[in-house]
Short mmCIF file of C-alpha atoms in Angstrom, two decimals:
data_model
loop_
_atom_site.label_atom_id
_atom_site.label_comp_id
_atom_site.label_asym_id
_atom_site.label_seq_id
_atom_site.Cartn_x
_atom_site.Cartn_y
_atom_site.Cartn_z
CA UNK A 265 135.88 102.54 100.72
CA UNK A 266 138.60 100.15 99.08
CA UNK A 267 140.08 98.01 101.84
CA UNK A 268 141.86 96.51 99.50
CA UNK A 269 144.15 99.60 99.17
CA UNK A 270 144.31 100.50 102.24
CA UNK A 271 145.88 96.54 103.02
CA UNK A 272 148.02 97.16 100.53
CA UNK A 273 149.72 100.10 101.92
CA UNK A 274 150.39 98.67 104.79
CA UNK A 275 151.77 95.37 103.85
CA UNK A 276 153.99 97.78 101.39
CA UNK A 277 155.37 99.07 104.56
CA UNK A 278 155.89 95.87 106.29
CA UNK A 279 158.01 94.71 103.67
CA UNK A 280 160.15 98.20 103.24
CA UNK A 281 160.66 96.99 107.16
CA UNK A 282 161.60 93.87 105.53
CA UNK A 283 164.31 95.63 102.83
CA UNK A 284 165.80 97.34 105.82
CA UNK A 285 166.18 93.79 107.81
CA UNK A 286 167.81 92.72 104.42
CA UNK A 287 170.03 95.38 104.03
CA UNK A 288 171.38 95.39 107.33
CA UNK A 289 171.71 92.00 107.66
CA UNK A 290 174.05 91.68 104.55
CA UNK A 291 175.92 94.78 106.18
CA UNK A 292 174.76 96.78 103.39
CA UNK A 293 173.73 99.34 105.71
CA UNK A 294 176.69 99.18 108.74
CA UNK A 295 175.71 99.83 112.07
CA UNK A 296 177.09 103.39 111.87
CA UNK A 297 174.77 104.21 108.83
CA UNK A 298 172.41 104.04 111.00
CA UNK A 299 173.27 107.22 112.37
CA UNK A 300 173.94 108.56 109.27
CA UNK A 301 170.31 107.76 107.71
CA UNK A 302 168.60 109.28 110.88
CA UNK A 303 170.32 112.58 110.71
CA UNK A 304 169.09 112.50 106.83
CA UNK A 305 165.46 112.12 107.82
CA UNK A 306 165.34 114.12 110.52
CA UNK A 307 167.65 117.06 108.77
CA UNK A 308 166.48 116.53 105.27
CA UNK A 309 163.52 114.37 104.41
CA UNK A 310 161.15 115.02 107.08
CA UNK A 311 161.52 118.62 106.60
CA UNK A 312 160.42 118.55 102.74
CA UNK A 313 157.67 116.25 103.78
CA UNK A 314 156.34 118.25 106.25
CA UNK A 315 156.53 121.80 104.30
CA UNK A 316 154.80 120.51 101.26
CA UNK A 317 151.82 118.96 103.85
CA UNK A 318 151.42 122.17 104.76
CA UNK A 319 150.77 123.54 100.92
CA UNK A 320 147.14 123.04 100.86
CA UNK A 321 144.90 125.39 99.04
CA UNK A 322 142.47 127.48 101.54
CA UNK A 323 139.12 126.69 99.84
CA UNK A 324 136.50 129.09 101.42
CA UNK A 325 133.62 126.29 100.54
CA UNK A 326 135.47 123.87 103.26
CA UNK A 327 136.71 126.16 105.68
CA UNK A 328 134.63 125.73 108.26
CA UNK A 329 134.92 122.03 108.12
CA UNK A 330 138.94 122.47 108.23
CA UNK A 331 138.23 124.36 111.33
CA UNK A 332 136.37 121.88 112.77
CA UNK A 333 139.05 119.11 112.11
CA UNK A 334 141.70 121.40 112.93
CA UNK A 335 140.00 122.20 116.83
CA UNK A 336 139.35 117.97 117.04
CA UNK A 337 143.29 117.70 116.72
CA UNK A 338 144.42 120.60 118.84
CA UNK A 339 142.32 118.54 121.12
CA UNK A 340 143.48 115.40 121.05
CA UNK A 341 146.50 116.36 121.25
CA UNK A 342 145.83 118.13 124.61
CA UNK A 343 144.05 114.36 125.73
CA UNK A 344 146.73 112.78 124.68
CA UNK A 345 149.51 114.89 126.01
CA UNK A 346 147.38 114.36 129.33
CA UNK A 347 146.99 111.00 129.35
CA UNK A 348 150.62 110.48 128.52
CA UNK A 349 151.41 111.96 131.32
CA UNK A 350 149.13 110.19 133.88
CA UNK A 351 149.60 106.09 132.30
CA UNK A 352 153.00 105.30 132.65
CA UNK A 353 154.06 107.03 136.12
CA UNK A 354 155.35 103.63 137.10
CA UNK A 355 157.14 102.85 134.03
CA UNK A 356 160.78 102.86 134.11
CA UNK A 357 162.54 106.18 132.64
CA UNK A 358 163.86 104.88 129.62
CA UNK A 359 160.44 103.04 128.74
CA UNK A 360 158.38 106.23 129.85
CA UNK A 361 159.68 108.65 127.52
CA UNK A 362 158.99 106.25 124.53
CA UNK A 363 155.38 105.33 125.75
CA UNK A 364 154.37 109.02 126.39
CA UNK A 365 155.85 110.51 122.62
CA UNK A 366 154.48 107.17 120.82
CA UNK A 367 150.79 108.01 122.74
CA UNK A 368 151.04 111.71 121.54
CA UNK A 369 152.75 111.36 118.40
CA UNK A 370 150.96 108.53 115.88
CA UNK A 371 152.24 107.54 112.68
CA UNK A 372 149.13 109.55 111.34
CA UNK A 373 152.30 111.63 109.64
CA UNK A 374 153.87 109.08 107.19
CA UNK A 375 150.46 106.71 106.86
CA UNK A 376 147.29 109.05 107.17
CA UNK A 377 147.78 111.18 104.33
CA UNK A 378 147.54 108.07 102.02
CA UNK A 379 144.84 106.28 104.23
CA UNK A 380 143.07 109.44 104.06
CA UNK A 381 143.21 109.98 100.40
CA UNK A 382 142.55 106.07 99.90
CA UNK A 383 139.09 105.80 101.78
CA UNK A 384 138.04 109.90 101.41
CA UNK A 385 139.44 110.80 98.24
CA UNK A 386 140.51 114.50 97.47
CA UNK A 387 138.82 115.73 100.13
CA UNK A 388 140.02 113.36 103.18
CA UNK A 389 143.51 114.50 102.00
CA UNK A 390 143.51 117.66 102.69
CA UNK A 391 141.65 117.29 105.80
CA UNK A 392 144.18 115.02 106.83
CA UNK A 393 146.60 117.93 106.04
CA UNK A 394 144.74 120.30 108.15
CA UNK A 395 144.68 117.54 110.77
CA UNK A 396 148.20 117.00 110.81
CA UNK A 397 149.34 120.55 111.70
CA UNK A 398 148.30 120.03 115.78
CA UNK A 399 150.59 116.92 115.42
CA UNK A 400 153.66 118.03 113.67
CA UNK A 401 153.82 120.91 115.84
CA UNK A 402 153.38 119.13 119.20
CA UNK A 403 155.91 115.86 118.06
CA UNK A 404 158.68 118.52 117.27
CA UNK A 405 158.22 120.47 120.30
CA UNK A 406 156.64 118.50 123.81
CA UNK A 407 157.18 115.40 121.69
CA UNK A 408 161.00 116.26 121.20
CA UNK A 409 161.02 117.51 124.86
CA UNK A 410 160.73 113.68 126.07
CA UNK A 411 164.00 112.96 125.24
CA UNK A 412 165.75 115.53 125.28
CA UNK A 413 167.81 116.10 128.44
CA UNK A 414 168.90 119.95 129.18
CA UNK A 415 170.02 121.53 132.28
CA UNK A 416 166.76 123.95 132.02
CA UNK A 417 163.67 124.40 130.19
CA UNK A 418 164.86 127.35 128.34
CA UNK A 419 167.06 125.07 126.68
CA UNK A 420 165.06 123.02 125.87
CA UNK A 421 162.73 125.26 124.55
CA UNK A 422 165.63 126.50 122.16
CA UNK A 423 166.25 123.04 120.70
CA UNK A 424 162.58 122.32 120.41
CA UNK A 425 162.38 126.15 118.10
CA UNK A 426 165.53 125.22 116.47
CA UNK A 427 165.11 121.84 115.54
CA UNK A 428 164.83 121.59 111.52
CA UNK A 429 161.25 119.84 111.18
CA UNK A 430 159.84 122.81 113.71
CA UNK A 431 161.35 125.35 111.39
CA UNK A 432 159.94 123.15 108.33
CA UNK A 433 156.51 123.74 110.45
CA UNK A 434 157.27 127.44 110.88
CA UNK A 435 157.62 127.99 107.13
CA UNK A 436 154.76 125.51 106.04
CA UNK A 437 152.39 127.99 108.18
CA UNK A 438 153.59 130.85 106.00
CA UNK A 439 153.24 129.45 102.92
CA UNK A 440 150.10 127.92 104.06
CA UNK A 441 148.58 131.05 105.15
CA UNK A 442 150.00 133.73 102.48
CA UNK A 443 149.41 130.98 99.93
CA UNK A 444 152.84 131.56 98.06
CA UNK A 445 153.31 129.72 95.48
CA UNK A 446 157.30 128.26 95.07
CA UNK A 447 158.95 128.36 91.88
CA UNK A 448 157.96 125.16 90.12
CA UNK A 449 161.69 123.58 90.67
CA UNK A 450 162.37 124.34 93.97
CA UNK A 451 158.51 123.15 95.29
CA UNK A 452 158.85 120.44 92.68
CA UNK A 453 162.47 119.61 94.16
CA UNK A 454 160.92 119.47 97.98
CA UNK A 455 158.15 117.32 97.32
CA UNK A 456 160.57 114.89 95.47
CA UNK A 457 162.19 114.67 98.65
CA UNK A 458 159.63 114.36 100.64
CA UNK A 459 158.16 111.66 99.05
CA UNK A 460 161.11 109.72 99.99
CA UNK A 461 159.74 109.57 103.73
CA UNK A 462 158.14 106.45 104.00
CA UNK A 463 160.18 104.72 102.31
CA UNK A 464 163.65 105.74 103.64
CA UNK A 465 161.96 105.94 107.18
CA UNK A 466 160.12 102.38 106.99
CA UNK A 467 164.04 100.98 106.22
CA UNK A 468 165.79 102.66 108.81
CA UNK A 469 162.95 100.71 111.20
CA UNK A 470 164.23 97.34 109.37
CA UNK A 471 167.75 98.47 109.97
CA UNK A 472 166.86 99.18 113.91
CA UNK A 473 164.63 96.12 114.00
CA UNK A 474 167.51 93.59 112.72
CA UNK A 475 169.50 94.77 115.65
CA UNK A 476 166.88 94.42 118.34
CA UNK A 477 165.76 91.22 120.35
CA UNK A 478 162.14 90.91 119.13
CA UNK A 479 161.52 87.42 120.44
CA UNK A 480 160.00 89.46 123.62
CA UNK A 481 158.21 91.58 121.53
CA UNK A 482 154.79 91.32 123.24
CA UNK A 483 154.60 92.32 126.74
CA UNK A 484 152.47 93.44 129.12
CA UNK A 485 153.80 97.07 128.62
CA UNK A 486 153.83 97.23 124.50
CA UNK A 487 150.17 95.22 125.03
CA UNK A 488 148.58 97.86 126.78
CA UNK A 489 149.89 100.95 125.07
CA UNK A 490 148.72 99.13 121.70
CA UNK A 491 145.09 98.90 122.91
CA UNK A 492 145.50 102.86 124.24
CA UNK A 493 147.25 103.48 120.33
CA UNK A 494 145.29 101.83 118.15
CA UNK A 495 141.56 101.21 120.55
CA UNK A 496 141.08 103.54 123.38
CA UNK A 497 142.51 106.93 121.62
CA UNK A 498 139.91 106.66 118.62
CA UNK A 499 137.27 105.21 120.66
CA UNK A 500 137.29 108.55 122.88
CA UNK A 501 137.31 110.47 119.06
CA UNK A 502 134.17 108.84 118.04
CA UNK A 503 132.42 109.05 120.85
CA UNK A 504 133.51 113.11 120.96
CA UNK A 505 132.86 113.41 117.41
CA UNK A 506 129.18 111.92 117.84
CA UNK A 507 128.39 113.90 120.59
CA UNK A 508 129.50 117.26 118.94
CA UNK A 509 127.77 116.01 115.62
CA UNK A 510 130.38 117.27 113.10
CA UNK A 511 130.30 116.15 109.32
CA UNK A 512 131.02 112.48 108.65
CA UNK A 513 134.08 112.96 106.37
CA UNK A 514 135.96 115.22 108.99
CA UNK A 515 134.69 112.61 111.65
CA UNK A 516 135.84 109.77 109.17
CA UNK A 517 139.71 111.22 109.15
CA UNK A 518 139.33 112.41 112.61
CA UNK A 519 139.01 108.84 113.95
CA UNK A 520 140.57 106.97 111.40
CA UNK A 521 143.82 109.36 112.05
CA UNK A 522 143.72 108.80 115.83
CA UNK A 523 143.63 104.96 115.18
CA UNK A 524 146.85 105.26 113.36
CA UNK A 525 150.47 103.18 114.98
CA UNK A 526 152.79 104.02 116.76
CA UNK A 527 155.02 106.76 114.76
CA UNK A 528 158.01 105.65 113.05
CA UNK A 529 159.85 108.84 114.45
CA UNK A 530 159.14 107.49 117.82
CA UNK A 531 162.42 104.59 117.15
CA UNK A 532 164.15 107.13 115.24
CA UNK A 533 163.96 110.46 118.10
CA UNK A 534 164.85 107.15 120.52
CA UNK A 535 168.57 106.54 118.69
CA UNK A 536 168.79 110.19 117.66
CA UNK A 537 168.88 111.10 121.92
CA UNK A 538 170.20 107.67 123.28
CA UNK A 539 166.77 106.17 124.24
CA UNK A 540 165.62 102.61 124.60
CA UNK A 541 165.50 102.33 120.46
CA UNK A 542 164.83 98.54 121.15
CA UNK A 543 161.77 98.95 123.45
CA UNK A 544 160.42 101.86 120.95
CA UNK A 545 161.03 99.50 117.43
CA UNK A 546 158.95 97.23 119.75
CA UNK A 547 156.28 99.32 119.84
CA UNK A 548 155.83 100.56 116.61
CA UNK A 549 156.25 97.40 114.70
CA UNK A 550 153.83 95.74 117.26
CA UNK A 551 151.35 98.28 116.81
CA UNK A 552 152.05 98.40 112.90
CA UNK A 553 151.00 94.82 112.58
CA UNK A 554 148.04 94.91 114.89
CA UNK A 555 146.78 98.28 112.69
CA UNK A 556 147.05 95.96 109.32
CA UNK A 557 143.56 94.80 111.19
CA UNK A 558 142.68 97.39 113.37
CA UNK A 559 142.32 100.33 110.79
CA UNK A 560 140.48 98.24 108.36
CA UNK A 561 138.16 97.76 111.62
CA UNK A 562 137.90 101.14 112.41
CA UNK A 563 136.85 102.32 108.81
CA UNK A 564 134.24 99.94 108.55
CA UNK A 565 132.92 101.09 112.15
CA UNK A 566 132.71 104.59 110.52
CA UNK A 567 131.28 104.09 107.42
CA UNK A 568 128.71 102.13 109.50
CA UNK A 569 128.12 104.82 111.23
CA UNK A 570 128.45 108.19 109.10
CA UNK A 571 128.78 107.31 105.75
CA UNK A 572 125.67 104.43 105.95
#
């Protein structure tokens, strides 16, 4: 397991926060570029990213444990869609619809796949791809839904299946399932761009975060949904995972995924649709500190326990 690596990674992404801060700061990046570089992620880079996730090979001697990973997420994501709605009845509006996407969508997009790859090798990345599919199809459709404000469901429903990153999803399942292979430049060209996602997501953060009032950063609100984000959510994975006795490497990425931030999307969907963007920054770069520690934690909790 290299800790070391896995610190890294994140302190890399505190300090692209950092850049953004910078950039902003020196009006590099004006206020309305903001705006511009959320439309680019949203209509461009997350896309890429998210179609070549879905390019896994479907190796028959690890189906059945992609099967198992795969039912884990589809439910958590029905716990968490659950719970979401149940925690924060008596949170204001604007505050609600951050809390409930940020409890069902984690950053387990942009940081597991590395994480994954880091602690599990070959083989926790692409279980971490499999586990990812549950995700990136609920945060682009129920997820979307929370801030989105139509006069009926039906539209809503027609945003949600016309959004870019659901069609991304639609077309990663194809290629997933048919196993098409791309010409080498145009799968080549997507990946290039999707690589750019962390990066060009973790500025835009530093860009929202140098024009937010963090000094109130920890309240009793973003307190409590960071022990439901980054303790109770895994700590109800484990204990399922133990109890239904699947292998320790799926268990490993199941848990270790589930223990993963606040998702970076969760500030940017909040200035894409008018949301509190100030409360949501809050709460993902309060619960991407506290994860520097608590996924370290959590992987050391697991090896203890499966990998011993």
């Amino acid at each position: 397991m290299k800790i070391e690596g896995l610190f890294d990674l994140q302190v890399m992404m505190l300090l692209l926060m950092g850049i953004g801060v910078i950039l902003r700061k020196k009006n590099i990046i004006i206020k309305e570029g903001k705006t511009v570089l959320t439309d680019l992620v949203i209509n461009l880079i997350l896309p890429c990213n998210i179609i070549t996730a879905f390019c896994i090979p479907m190796d028959r001697s690890v189906l059945i444990a992609e099967m198992e990973i795969f039912i884990i997420s589809v439910l958590i994501q029905i716990f968490c869609t659950l719970i979401s709605g149940v925690l924060y009845r008596k949170v204001p509006k604007g505050k609600r619809m951050v809390l409930q996407y940020a409890t069902v969508c984690s950053n387990a997009g942009f940081l597991g796949n590395p994480v994954a790859e880091g602690l599990y090798g070959s083989l926790g990345l692409l279980y971490a791809s499999v586990y990812l599919i549950p995700q990136r199809i609920v945060m682009w459709s129920a997820g979307v839904s929370y801030f989105t404000q139509s006069p009926s469901r039906k539209e809503v429903v027609k945003k949600v299946l016309t959004h870019p990153c659901i069609i991304a999803v639609e077309i990663g399942i194809v290629l997933m399932v048919t196993q098409i292979q791309l010409p080498e430049f145009l799968s080549t060209g997507i990946e290039e761009i999707g690589g750019c996602t962390t990066a060009v997501t973790m500025i835009l953060i530093g860009t929202i975060l140098m024009d937010t009032d963090m000094r109130h950063m920890i309240t009793k609100i973003t307190a409590g949904y960071s022990v439901i984000r980054l303790i109770f959510i895994p700590t109800v994975v484990l204990l399922g995972c133990l109890l239904a006795g699947v292998d320790s490497v799926v268990a490993g990425v199941s848990v270790t995924l589930a223990a993963m931030p606040a998702g970076t999307t969760t500030a940017i969907l909040a200035l894409k649709y008018h949301g509190d963007e100030e409360f949501a920054t809050q709460c993902v770069v309060l619960t991407t500190v506290l994860s520097v520690a608590a996924i370290p934690i959590w992987s050391l909790i697991i090896h203890s326990i499966f990998l011993a």
